XYZ file of C-alpha atoms in Angstrom:
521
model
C 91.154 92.332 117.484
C 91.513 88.522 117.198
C 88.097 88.150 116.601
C 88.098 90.189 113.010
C 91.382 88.543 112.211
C 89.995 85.053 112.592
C 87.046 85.733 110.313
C 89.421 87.222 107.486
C 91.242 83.714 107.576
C 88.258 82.027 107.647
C 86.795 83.776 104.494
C 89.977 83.323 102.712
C 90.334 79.297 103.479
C 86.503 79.051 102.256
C 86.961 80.906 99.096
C 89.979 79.069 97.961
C 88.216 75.470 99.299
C 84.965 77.079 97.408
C 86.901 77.108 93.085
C 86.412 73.461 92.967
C 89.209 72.115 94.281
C 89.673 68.381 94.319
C 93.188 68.353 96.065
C 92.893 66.869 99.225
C 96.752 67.931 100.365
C 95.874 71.871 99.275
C 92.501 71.359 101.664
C 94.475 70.175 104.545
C 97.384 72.304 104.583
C 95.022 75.524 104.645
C 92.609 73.995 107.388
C 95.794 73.026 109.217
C 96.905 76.754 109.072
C 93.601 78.016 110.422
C 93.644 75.537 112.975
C 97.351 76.848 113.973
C 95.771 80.295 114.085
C 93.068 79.170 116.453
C 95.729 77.985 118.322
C 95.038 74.168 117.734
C 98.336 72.699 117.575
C 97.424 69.189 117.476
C 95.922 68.850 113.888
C 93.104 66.763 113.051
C 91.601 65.443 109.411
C 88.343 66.884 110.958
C 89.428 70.287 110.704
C 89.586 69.989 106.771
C 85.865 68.818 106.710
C 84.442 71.452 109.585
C 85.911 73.993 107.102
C 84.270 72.611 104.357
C 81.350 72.801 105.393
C 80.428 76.720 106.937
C 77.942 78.107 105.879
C 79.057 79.223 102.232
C 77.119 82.974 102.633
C 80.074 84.036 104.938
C 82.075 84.442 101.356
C 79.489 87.014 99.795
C 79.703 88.913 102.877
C 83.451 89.722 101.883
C 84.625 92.301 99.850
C 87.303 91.151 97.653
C 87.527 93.642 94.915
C 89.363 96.338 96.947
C 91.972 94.411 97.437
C 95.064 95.672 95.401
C 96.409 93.025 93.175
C 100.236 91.913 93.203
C 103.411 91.165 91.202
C 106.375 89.682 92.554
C 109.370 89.796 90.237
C 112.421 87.466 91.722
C 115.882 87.202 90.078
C 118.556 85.407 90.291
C 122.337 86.124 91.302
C 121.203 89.766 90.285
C 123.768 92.383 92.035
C 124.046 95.802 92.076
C 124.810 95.926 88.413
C 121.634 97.503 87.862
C 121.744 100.464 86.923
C 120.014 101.698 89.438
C 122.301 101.416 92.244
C 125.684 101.571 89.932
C 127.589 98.953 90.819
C 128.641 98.724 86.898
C 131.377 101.501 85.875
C 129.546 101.143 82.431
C 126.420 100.995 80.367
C 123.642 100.065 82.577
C 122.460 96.544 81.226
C 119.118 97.019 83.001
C 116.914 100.243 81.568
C 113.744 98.514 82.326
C 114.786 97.487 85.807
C 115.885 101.355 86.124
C 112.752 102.639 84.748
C 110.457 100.474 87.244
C 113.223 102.222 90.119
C 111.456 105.912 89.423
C 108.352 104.581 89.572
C 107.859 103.747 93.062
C 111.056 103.230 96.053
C 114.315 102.318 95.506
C 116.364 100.675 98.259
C 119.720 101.126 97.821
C 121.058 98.883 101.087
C 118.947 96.065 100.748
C 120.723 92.683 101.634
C 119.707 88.691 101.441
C 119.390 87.093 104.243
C 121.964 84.330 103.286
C 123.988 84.270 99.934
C 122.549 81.172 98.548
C 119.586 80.376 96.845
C 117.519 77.849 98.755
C 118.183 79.472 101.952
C 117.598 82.410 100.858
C 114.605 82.225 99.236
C 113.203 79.813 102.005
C 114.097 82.919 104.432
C 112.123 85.121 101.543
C 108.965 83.630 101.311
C 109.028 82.040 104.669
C 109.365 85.226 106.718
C 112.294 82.742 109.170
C 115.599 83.718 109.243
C 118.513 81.169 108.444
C 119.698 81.258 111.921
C 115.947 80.055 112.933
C 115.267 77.548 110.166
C 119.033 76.021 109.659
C 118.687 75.906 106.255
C 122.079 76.839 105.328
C 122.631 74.414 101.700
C 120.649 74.205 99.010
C 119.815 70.221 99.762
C 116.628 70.897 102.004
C 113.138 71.247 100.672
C 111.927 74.285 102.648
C 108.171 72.399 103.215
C 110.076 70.067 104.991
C 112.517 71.421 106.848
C 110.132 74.510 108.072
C 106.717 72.661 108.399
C 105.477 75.078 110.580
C 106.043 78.129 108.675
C 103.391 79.741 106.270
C 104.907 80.658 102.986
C 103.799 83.614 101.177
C 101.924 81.872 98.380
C 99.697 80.006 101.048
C 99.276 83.426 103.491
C 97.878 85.243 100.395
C 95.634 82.516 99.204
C 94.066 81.734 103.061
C 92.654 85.421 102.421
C 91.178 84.643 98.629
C 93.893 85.437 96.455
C 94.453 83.386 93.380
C 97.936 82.809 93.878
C 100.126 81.756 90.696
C 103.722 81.062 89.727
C 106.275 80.341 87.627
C 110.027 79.650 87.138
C 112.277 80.185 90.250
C 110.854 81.286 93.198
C 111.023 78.675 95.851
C 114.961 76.459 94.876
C 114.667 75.013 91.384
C 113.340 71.913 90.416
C 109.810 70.551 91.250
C 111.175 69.346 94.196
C 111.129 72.146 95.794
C 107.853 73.952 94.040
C 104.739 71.419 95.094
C 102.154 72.905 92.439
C 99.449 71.939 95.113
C 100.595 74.950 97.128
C 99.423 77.012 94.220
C 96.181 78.204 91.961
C 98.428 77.495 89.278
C 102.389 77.133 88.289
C 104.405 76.808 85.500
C 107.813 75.189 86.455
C 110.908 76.059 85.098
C 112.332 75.117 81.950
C 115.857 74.689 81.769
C 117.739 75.798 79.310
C 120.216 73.095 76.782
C 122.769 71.743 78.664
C 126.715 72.384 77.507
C 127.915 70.121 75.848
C 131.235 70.719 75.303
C 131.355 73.906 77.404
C 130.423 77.066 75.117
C 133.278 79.296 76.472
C 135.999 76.620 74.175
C 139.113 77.204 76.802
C 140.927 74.689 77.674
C 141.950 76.079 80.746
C 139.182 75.991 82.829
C 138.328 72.269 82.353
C 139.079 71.714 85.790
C 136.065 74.010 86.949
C 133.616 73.071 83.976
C 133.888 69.529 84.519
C 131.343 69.157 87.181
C 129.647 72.481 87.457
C 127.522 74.774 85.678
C 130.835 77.762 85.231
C 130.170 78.230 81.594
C 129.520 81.581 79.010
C 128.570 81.524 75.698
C 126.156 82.940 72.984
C 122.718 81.421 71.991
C 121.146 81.734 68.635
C 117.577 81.687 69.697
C 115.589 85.479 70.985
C 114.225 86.469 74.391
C 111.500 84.378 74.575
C 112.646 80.783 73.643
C 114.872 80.910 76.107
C 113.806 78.838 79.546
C 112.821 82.039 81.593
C 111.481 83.882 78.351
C 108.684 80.841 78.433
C 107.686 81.596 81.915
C 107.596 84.983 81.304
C 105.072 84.243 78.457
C 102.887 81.992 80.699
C 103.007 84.923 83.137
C 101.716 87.587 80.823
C 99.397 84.853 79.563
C 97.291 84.960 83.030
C 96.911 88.444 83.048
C 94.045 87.905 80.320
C 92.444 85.332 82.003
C 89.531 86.523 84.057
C 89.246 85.937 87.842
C 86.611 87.386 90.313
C 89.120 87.391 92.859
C 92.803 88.874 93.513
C 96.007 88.309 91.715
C 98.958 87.375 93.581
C 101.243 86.268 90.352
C 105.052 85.397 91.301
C 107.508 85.314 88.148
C 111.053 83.679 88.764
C 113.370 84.409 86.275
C 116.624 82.127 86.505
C 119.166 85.172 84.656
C 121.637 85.764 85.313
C 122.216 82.514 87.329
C 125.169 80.245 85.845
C 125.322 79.254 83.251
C 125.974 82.918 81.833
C 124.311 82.245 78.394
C 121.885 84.726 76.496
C 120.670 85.453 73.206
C 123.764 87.413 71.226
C 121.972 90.375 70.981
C 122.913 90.762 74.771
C 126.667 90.064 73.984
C 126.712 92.470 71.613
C 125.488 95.551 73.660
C 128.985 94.816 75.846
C 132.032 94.741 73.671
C 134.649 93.090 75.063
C 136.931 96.125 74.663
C 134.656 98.487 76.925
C 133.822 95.933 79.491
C 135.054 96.857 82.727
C 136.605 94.374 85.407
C 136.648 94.917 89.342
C 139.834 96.538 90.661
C 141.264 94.527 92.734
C 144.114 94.886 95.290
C 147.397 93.138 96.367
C 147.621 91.119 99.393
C 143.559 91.435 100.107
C 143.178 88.063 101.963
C 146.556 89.113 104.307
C 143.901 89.893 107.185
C 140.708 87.792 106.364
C 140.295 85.021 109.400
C 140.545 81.135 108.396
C 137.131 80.604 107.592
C 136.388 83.624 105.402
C 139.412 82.189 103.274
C 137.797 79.131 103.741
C 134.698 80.173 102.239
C 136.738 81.769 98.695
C 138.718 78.545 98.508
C 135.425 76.786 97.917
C 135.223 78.264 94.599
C 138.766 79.209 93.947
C 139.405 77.231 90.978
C 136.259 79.480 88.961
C 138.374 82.877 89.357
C 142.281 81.581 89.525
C 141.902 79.452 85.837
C 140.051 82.464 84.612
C 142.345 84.807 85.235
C 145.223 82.602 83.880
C 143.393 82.268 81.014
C 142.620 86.041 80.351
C 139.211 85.484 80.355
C 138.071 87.784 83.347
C 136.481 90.021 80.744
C 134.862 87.411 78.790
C 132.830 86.265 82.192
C 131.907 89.655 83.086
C 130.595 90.251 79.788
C 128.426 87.382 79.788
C 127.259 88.062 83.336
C 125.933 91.434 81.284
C 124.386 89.690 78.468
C 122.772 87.636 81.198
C 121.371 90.541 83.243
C 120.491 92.389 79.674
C 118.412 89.290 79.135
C 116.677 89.600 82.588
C 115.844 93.355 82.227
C 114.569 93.021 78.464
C 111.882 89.941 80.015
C 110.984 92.000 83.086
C 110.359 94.813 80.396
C 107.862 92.579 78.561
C 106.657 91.663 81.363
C 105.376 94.790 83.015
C 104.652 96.237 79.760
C 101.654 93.553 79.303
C 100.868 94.136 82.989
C 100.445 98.185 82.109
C 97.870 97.011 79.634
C 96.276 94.640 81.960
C 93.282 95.414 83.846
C 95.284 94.676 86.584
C 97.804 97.985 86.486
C 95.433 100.353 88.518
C 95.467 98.323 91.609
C 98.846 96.479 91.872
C 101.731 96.729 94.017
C 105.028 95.508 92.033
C 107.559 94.224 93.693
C 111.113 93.326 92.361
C 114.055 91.517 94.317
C 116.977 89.109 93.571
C 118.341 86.488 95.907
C 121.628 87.490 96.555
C 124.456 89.400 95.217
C 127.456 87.923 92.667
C 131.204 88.555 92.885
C 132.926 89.177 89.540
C 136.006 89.247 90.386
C 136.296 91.310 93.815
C 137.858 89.231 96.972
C 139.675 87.335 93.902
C 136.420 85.502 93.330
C 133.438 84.719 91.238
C 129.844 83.618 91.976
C 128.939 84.244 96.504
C 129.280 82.029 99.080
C 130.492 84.729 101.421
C 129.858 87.323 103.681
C 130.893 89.962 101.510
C 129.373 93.548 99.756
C 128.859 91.773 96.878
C 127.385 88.681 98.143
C 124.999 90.478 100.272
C 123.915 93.636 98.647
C 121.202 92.879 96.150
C 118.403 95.066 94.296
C 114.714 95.700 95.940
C 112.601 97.771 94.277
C 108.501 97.889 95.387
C 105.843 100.144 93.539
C 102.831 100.691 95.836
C 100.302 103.257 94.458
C 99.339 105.529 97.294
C 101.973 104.771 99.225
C 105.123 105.135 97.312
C 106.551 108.366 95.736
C 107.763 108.086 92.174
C 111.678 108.354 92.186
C 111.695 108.069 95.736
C 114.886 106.128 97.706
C 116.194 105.033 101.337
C 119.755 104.108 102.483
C 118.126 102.134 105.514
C 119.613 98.676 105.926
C 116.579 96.164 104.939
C 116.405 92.464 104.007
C 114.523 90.149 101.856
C 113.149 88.873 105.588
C 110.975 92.103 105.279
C 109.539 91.454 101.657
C 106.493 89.012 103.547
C 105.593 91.450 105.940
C 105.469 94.229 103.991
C 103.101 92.977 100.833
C 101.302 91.694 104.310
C 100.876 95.330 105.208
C 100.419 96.827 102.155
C 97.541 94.592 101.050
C 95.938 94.904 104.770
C 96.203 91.295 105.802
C 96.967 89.786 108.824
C 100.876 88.791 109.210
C 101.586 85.155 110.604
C 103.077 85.158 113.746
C 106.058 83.462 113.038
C 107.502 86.022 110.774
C 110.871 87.783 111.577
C 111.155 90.520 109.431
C 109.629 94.213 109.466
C 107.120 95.640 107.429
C 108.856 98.809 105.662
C 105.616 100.684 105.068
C 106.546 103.421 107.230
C 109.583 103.603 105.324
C 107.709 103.959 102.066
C 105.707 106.097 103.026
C 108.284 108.476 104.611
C 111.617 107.534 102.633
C 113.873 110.312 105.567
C 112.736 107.460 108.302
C 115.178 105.557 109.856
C 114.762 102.485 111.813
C 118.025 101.225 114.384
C 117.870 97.787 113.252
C 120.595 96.428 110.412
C 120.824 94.018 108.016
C 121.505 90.446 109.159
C 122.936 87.859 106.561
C 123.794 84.139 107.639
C 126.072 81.550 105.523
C 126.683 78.539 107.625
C 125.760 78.343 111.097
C 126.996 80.294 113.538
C 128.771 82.792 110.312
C 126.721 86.321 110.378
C 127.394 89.711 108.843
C 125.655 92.477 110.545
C 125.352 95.426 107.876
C 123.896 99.121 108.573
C 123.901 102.239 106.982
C 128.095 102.564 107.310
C 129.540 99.331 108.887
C 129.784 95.439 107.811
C 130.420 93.896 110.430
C 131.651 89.458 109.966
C 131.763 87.617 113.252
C 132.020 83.629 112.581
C 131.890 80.229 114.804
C 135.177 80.211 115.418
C 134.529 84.020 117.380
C 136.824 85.900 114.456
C 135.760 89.120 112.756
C 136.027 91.164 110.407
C 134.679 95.269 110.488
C 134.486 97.252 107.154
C 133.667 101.013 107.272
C 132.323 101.217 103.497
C 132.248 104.956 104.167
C 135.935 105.053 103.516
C 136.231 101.655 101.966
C 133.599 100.270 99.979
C 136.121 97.466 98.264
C 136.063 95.938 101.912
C 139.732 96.140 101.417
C 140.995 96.584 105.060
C 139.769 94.781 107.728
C 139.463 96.939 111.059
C 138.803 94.136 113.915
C 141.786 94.637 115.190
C 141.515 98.600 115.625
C 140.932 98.950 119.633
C 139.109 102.230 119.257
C 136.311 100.581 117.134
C 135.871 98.094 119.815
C 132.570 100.152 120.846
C 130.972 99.892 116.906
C 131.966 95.680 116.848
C 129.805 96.042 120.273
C 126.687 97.818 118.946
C 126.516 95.237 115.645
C 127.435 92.594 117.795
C 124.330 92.761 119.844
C 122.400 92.120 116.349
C 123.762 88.792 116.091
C 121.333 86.046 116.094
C 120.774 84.337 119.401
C 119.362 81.661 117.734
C 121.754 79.155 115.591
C 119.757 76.402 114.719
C 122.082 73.104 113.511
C 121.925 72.517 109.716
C 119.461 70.834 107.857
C 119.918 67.447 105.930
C 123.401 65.657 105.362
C 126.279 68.139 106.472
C 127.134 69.987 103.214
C 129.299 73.379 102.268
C 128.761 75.658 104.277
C 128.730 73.997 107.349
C 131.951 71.708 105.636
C 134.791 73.761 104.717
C 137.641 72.807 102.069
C 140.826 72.991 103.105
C 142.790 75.975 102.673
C 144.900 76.595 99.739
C 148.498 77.280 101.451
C 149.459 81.128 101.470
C 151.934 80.705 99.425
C 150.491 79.046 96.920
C 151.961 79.968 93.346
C 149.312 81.280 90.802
């Protein structure tokens, strides 16, 4: 079997080193990952020119135009306010997002594997979990800090892909999206600045000051905004005409602080029939240290807020905001329906982790929690998926690489971590024993299945959710003696791996101190 395998990665390094490419890093770093597949893992320039070299016939020997195209659709902070899953007692802001849902499978307990964007998304299109990589802040560049690792970009253009991107889907900023690692990229454009602060109260100076914890109205439409521009470069490449693959990854940066949009998206949420979390008394009474550790982070975001009377205000920007991401993704597939490209594409749609609004007495994530966790996936595989179809399996965002490996019948790098969930697509009823694993700090895991979150963190403390029975995570059950056996089973989940942090210690891995308990509000 290794034999076939080698020659598909051959072909693919020769076809992308065969569209005229002059850079010299992009030629090294795929003859470097063939060499790792041979098993050469002392790297030599010489590699890069034996590559170049092969005969070039080997490329019209391979087939390329069976291969089914794909699009990768990545959000931001997206929870389970779609629609789709109903984590919004109210108008869904996300029809499109809901529409693309029936189309192919739905999975309704999907989870990050850490709730924070660089680590997460390095775990995404990495296939390495947290616990493996230690990227745990948002500080480390992912090429850096996991060297070894194939992304998902690279893996699809080693088999002759043309591989393009735009906006977020690495961290933001160039710094963390190398354009060599690409066909093509459009980075992200950032949206104006605030200044002053567009939601005008005085009373959350404190947590405006330094931060991005701002709402407000903009009086431009969809596509002048920062991710409306990628979106049009996006749908701008479907016209273009390639003899080879599409593998096209759109980041849009909604609905990501700071919670502006368009007022067209305000104005489908009123303020008088936006709902707010319920929340309960006393909720942090049996949360250990660090778990309160973790809220205090952010504390001041959701305590001047709710002195000021503005919890209502925030959630119906975080609305607008998500209205603004469903009406691009809209656009978006409805000039990839008219592409050439719609009757051989897998879509694929997934956000990096979850937001609070308001449960655990909290905004944004930064914890271990339902809503930092629990975010949308949706993929669309013709011939494989069932229209409408849905699983309750615990799955993570570590499975997104192999699966698009699998469903485009390439060869998975051996360094991923995650599971393909083909068989699950193809048979939503399956079930598969292993849960959902989500990291924040080392040594801090949740262990999620189909009825249990389970927290253990470094300091060996726990907390154990049935979300049967309590899906507000309102009553921790570590203490309960006759669960002991369930805290066992999850337990054995945890990662045995806890790789120290990468870069200069940051949050998570440096806690705040603790607000007292009997702090006044």
């Amino acid at each position: 079997m290794i034999f076939p395998f080698l020659f598909t990665r051959l072909v693919g390094s020769m076809s992308i080193m065969s569209q005229d490419r002059s850079d010299k890093m992009t030629m090294q770093s795929i003859a470097k990952d063939f060499a790792w597949t041979l098993g050469i893992t002392s790297f030599r320039p010489f590699v890069a020119t034996l590559l170049a070299i092969i005969v070039p016939q080997v490329l019209q020997a391979f087939d390329r135009g069976t291969r089914p195209n794909v699009l990768m659709i990545v959000l931001d902070d997206l929870n389970d306010y779609v629609g789709c899953l109903g984590g919004y007692d109210g108008e869904s802001p996300t029809p499109n997002i809901d529409a693309l849902a029936t189309r192919g499978m739905l999975f309704t307990n999907a989870h990050c594997n850490s709730p924070l964007c660089n680590p997460s998304r390095t775990s995404a299109m990495t296939g390495l979990h947290p616990a493996t990589t230690g990227v745990h802040s948002n500080g480390p560049k992912w090429f850096e800090a996991v060297p070894q690792a194939m992304s998902l970009p690279a893996a699809f253009r080693l088999h002759g892909y043309f591989a393009a991107g735009c906006g977020k889907i690495f961290h933001s900023g160039k710094q963390h999206h190398p354009e060599h690692i690409w066909d093509a990229f459009f980075q992200q454009v950032v949206d104006s600045p605030k200044v002053p602060p567009m939601h005008r109260v005085t009373a959350l100076a404190n947590s405006t000051t330094s931060d991005d914890f701002d709402w407000g109205r903009q009086r431009v439409n969809d596509m002048q905004t920062g991710d409306g521009q990628a979106v049009r470069w996006a749908i701008d490449q479907l016209s273009k005409e390639r003899s080879v693959p599409l593998f096209l990854a759109v980041g849009i940066f909604r609905p990501h602080l700071p919670l502006y949009a368009p007022e067209q998206h305000f104005d489908r949420f009123p303020l008088s029939q936006v709902k707010t979390p319920v929340r309960t008394k006393d909720d942090f009474e049996d949360i250990p240290v660090i778990g309160r550790a973790l809220r205090a982070y952010e504390c001041e975001y959701f305590d001047e807020t709710r002195r000021a009377g503005k919890e209502s205000e925030v959630v119906q920007a975080y609305l607008a905001c998500c209205s603004l991401a469903d009406s691009l993704v809209g656009q978006l597939l409805s000039a990839f329906g008219s592409s050439r490209f719609e009757s051989n594409s897998i879509i694929l749609l997934w956000s990096d982790h979850g937001w609070h609004l308001g449960e655990k007495d909290k905004f944004q994530k930064h914890a271990l929690w339902e809503p930092s966790t629990h975010v949308p996936l949706i993929v669309v595989a013709p011939g494989v998926t069932k229209p409408g179809s849905r699983s309750a399996e615990a799955v993570t965002l570590l499975d997104i690489y192999p699966t698009l490996m699998d469903l485009c019948s390439l060869p998975s790098p051996g360094h991923l971590e995650g599971e393909s969930l083909r068989p699950i697509l193809v048979n939503p009823d399956l079930s598969r024993e292993r849960p959902a694993v989500t990291t924040f700090g080392v040594n801090n895991h949740a262990v999620r299945d189909e009825h249990w979150r389970y927290i253990r963190y470094r300091d060996a403390t726990e907390e154990l959710y049935d979300l049967r029975n309590d899906p507000e995570e309102w009553k921790n059950l570590a203490s309960v003696v006759e669960l002991q056996p369930i805290r066992d089973k999850l337990s054995t989940w945890l990662p045995t791996t806890n790789a120290a942090a990468k870069g200069p210690p940051k949050f998570p891995d440096v806690l705040p101190e603790i607000a007292r308990s009997d702090r006044k509000d």
